[in-house]
Coordinates of C-alpha atoms in Angstrom, one line a residue:
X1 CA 35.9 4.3 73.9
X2 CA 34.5 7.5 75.0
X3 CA 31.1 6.3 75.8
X4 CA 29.4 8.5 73.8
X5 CA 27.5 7.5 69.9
X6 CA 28.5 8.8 66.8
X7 CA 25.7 10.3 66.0
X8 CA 25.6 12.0 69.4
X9 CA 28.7 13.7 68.8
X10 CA 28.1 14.7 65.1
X11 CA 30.8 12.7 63.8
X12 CA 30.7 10.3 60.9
X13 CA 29.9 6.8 61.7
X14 CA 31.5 3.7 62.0
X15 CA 32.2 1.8 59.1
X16 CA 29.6 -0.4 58.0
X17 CA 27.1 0.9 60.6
X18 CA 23.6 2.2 59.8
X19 CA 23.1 5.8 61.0
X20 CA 19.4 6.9 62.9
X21 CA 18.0 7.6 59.8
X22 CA 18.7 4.9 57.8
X23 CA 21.5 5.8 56.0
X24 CA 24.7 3.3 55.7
X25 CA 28.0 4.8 56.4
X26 CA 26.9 8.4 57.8
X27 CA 25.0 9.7 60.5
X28 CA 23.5 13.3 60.9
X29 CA 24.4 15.4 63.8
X30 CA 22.0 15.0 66.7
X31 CA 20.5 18.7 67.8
X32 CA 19.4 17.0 70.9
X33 CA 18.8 14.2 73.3
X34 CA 17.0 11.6 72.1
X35 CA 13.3 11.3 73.0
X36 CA 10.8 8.3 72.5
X37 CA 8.3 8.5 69.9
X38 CA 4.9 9.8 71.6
X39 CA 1.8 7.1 72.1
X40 CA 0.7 6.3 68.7
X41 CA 3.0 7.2 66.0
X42 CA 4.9 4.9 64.2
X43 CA 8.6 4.8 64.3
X44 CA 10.3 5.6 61.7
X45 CA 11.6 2.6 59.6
X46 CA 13.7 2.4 56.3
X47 CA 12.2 3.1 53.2
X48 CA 13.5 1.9 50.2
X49 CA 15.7 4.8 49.5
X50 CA 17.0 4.3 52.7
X51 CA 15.4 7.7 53.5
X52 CA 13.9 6.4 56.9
X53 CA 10.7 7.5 56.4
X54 CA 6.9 5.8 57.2
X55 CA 5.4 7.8 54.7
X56 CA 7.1 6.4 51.5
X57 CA 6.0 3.3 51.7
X58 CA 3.9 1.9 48.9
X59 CA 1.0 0.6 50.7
X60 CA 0.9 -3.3 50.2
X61 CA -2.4 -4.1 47.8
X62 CA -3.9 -7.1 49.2
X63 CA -3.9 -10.3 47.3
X64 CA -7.9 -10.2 47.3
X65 CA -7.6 -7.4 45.7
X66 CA -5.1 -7.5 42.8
X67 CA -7.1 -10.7 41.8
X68 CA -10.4 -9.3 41.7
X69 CA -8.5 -6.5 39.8
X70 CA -7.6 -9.0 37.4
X71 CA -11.0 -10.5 36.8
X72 CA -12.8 -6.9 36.4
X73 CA -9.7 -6.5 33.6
X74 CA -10.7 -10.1 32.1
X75 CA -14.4 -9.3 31.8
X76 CA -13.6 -5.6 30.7
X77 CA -11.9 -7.3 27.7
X78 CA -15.3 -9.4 26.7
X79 CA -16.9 -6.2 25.7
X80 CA -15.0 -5.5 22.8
X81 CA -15.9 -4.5 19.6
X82 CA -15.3 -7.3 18.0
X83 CA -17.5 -9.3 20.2
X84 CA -20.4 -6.8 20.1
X85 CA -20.6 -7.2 16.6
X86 CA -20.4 -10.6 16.6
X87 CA -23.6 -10.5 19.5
X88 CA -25.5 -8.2 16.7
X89 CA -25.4 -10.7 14.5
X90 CA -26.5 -13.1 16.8
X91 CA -29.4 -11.2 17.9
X92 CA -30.2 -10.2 14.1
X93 CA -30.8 -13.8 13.3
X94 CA -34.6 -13.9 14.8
X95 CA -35.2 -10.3 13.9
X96 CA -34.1 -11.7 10.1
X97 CA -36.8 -14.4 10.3
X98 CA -39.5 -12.4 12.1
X99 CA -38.7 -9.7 9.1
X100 CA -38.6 -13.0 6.0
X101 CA -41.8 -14.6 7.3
X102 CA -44.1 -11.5 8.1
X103 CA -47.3 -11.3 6.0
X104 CA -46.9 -15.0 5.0
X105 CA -43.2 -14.2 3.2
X106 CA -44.2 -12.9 -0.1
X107 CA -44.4 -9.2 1.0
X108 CA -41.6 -7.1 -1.2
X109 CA -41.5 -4.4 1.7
X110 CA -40.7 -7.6 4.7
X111 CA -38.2 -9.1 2.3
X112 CA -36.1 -5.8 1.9
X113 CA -36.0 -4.7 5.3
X114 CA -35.2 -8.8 5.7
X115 CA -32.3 -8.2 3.1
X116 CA -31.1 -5.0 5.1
X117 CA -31.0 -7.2 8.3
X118 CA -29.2 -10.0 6.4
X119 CA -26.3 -7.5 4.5
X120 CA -25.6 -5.8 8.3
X121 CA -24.8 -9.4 9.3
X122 CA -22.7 -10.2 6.3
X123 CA -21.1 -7.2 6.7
X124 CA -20.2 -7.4 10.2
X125 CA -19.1 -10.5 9.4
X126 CA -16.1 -9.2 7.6
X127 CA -15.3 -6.2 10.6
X128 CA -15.3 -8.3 13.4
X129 CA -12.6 -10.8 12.3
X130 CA -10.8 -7.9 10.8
X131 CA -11.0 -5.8 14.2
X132 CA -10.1 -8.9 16.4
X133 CA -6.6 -9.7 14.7
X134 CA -5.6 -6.2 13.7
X135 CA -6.0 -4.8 17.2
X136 CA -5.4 -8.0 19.5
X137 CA -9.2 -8.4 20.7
X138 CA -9.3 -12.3 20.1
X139 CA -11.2 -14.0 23.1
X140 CA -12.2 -17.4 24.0
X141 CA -16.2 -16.2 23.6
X142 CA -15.1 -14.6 19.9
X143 CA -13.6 -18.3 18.8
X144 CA -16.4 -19.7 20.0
X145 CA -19.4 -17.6 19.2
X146 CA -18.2 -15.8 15.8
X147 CA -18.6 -19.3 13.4
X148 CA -21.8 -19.8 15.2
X149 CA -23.3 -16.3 14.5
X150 CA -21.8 -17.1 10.7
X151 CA -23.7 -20.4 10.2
X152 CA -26.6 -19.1 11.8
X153 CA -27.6 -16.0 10.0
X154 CA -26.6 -18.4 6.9
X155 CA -28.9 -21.2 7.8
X156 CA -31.6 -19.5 9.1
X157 CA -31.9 -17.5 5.4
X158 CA -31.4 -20.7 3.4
X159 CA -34.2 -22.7 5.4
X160 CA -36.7 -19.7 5.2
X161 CA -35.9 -19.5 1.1
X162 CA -36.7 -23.0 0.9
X163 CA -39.7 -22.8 3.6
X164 CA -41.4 -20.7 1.0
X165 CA -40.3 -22.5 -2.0
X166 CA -38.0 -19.8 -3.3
X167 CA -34.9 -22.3 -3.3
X168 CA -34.5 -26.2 -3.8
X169 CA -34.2 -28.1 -0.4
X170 CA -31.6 -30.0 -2.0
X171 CA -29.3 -26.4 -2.4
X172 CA -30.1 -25.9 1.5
X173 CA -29.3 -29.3 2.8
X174 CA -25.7 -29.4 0.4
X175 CA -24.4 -25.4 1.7
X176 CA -25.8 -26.5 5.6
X177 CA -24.3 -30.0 5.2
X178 CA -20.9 -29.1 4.0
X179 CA -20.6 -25.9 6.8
X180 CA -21.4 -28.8 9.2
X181 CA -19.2 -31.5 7.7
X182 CA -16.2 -29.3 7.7
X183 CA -16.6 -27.8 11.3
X184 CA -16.9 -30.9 12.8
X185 CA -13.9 -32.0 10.5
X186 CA -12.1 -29.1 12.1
X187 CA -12.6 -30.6 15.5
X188 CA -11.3 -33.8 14.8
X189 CA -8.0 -33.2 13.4
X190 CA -7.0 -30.3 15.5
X191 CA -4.9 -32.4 17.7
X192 CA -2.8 -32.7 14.5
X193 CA -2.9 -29.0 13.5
X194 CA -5.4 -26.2 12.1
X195 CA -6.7 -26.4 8.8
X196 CA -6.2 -22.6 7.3
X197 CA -9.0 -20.8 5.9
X198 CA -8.4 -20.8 2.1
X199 CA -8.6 -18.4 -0.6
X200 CA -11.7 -20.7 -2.1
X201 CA -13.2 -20.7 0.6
X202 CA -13.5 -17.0 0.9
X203 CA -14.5 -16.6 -2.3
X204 CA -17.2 -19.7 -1.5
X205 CA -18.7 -17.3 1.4
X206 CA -19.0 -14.0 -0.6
X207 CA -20.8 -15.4 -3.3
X208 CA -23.0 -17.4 -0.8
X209 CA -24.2 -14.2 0.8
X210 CA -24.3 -12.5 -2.7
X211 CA -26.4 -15.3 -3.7
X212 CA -28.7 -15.7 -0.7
X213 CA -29.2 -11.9 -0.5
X214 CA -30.9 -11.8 -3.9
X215 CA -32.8 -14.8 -3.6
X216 CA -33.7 -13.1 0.2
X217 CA -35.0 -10.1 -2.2
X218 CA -38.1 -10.5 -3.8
X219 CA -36.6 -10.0 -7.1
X220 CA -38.3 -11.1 -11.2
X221 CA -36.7 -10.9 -14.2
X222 CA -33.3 -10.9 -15.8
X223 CA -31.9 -10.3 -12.2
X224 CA -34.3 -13.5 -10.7
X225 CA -32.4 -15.3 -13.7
X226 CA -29.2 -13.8 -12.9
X227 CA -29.5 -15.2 -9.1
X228 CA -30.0 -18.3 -10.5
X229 CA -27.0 -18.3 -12.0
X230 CA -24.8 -16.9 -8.6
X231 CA -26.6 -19.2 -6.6
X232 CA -25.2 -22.0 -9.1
X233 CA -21.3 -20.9 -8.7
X234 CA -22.3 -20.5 -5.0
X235 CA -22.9 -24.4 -5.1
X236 CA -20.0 -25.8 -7.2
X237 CA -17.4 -23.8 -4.9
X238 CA -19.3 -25.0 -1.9
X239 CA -18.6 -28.4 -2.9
X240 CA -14.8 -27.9 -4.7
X241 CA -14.0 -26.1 -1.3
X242 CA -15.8 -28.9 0.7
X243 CA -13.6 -31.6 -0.9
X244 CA -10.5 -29.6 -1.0
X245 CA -10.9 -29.1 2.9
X246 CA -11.3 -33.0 3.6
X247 CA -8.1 -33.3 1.4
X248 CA -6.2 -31.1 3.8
X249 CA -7.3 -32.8 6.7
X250 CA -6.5 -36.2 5.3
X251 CA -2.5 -34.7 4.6
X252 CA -3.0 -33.4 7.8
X253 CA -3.7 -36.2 9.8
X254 CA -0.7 -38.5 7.5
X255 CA 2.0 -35.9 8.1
X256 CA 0.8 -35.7 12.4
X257 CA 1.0 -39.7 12.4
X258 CA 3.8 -39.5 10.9
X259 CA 5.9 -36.7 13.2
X260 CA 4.3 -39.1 16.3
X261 CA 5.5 -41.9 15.0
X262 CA 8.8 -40.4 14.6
X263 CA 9.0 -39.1 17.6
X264 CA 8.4 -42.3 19.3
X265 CA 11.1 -44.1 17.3
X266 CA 13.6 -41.1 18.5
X267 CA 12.4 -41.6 22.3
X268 CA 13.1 -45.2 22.3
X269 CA 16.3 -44.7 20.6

């Protein structure tokens, strides 16, 4: 031993050794002695690289910080555009009624800008759900808030109709009654599974808004007796659909039971 480092003599260093500057195995050539870092610099440590210098660190983020980062992401994502349509038509169901009852409800020029509020909620009714799946906007607000704009542009327009006398109570209280009956059916055998929209049912809500919007119009002759008519079909598929729903959940419900039970008799086995 000759007293006298590696790296001070320029030679390579010793086998598994870390030179001065981080690297393993090798050590530059010192052009001089060795001096102490001045007052208030930081030494030089390691990066990642192995490159020994401060500067490459990544600064740490602190925890604070990447969570509040995560909750400005997670409210971003509530402004969608999904969302803001389903808020218009949310905040389109007073303006509708403000619009059907103004001048006592019988004024053609109220009920058509009444209609125009009621077709931009129909319509956005078919965007939102559209925009949502296609491009991964689903949110907890949009499952929650997007049947209740539905039934509430709905109901408001079928309660104003019959308000006025334009359409039977007994239509209102069998389209409102059924939306009811089914969501709350919904609810109570989701622990067994979801009942899937159907192709009925679809067709039960276009020609419920096709209905609705010409009764909404102030509309005489062959096309009053043609909503008539719509209005009918918009009834029978609101009750086919109704009953074909409770079917589903009944199956439901059996074949749930049934996996439970199953399970059970495997667990004790």
């Amino acid at each position: 031993m000759t007293g006298v480092p590696a790296s001070a003599a320029g030679g390579p260093g010793a086998p598994g050794t870390r030179g001065a500057a981080g690297t393993a195995g090798t050590a530059p050539a010192a052009t001089g002695p060795t001096h102490p870092a001045p007052a208030g610099t930081r030494a030089s440590a390691p990066g990642p690289s192995g490159t020994g210098t401060a500067g490459a660190q990544a600064p740490k983020t602190p925890l604070g910080g990447s969570k509040l980062g995560a909750a400005a992401v997670n409210q971003a994502s509530l402004w969608n555009v999904a969302n803001l349509l389903t808020m218009l038509r949310l905040v389109l169901v007073p303006g509708f009624v403000a619009l059907m009852l103004a001048d006592g409800g019988y004024d053609p020029v109220w009920r058509a800008w009444a209609w125009a509020a009621f077709a931009v909620a129909m319509i956005t009714d078919i965007f939102d759900g559209h925009l949502a799946r296609t491009y991964n906007l689903v949110t907890d607000f949009g499952k929650i808030a997007d049947p209740i704009a539905d039934k509430a542009i709905m109901g408001a327009a079928l309660i104003c109709l019959s308000y006025l006398g334009d359409l039977p109570w007994w239509v209102t209280g069998v389209i409102l009654g059924r939306e009811l009956g089914i969501t709350l059916l919904r609810f109570l055998v989701i622990r067994y599974g979801v009942i899937p929209a159907s192709r009925g049912g679809k067709l039960k809500t276009l020609t419920q808004g096709v209905a609705v919007g010409m009764y909404v119009l102030a509309l005489t002759g062959p096309l009053a007796t043609l909503r008539f008519w719509v209005m009918a079909v918009a009834v029978a598929l609101t009750v086919v659909t109704g009953a074909d729903y409770v079917r589903q959940a009944i199956v439901l419900r059996r074949e749930g039971l049934a996996e439970r039970k199953a399970a059970a008799e495997e667990a004790e086995a």
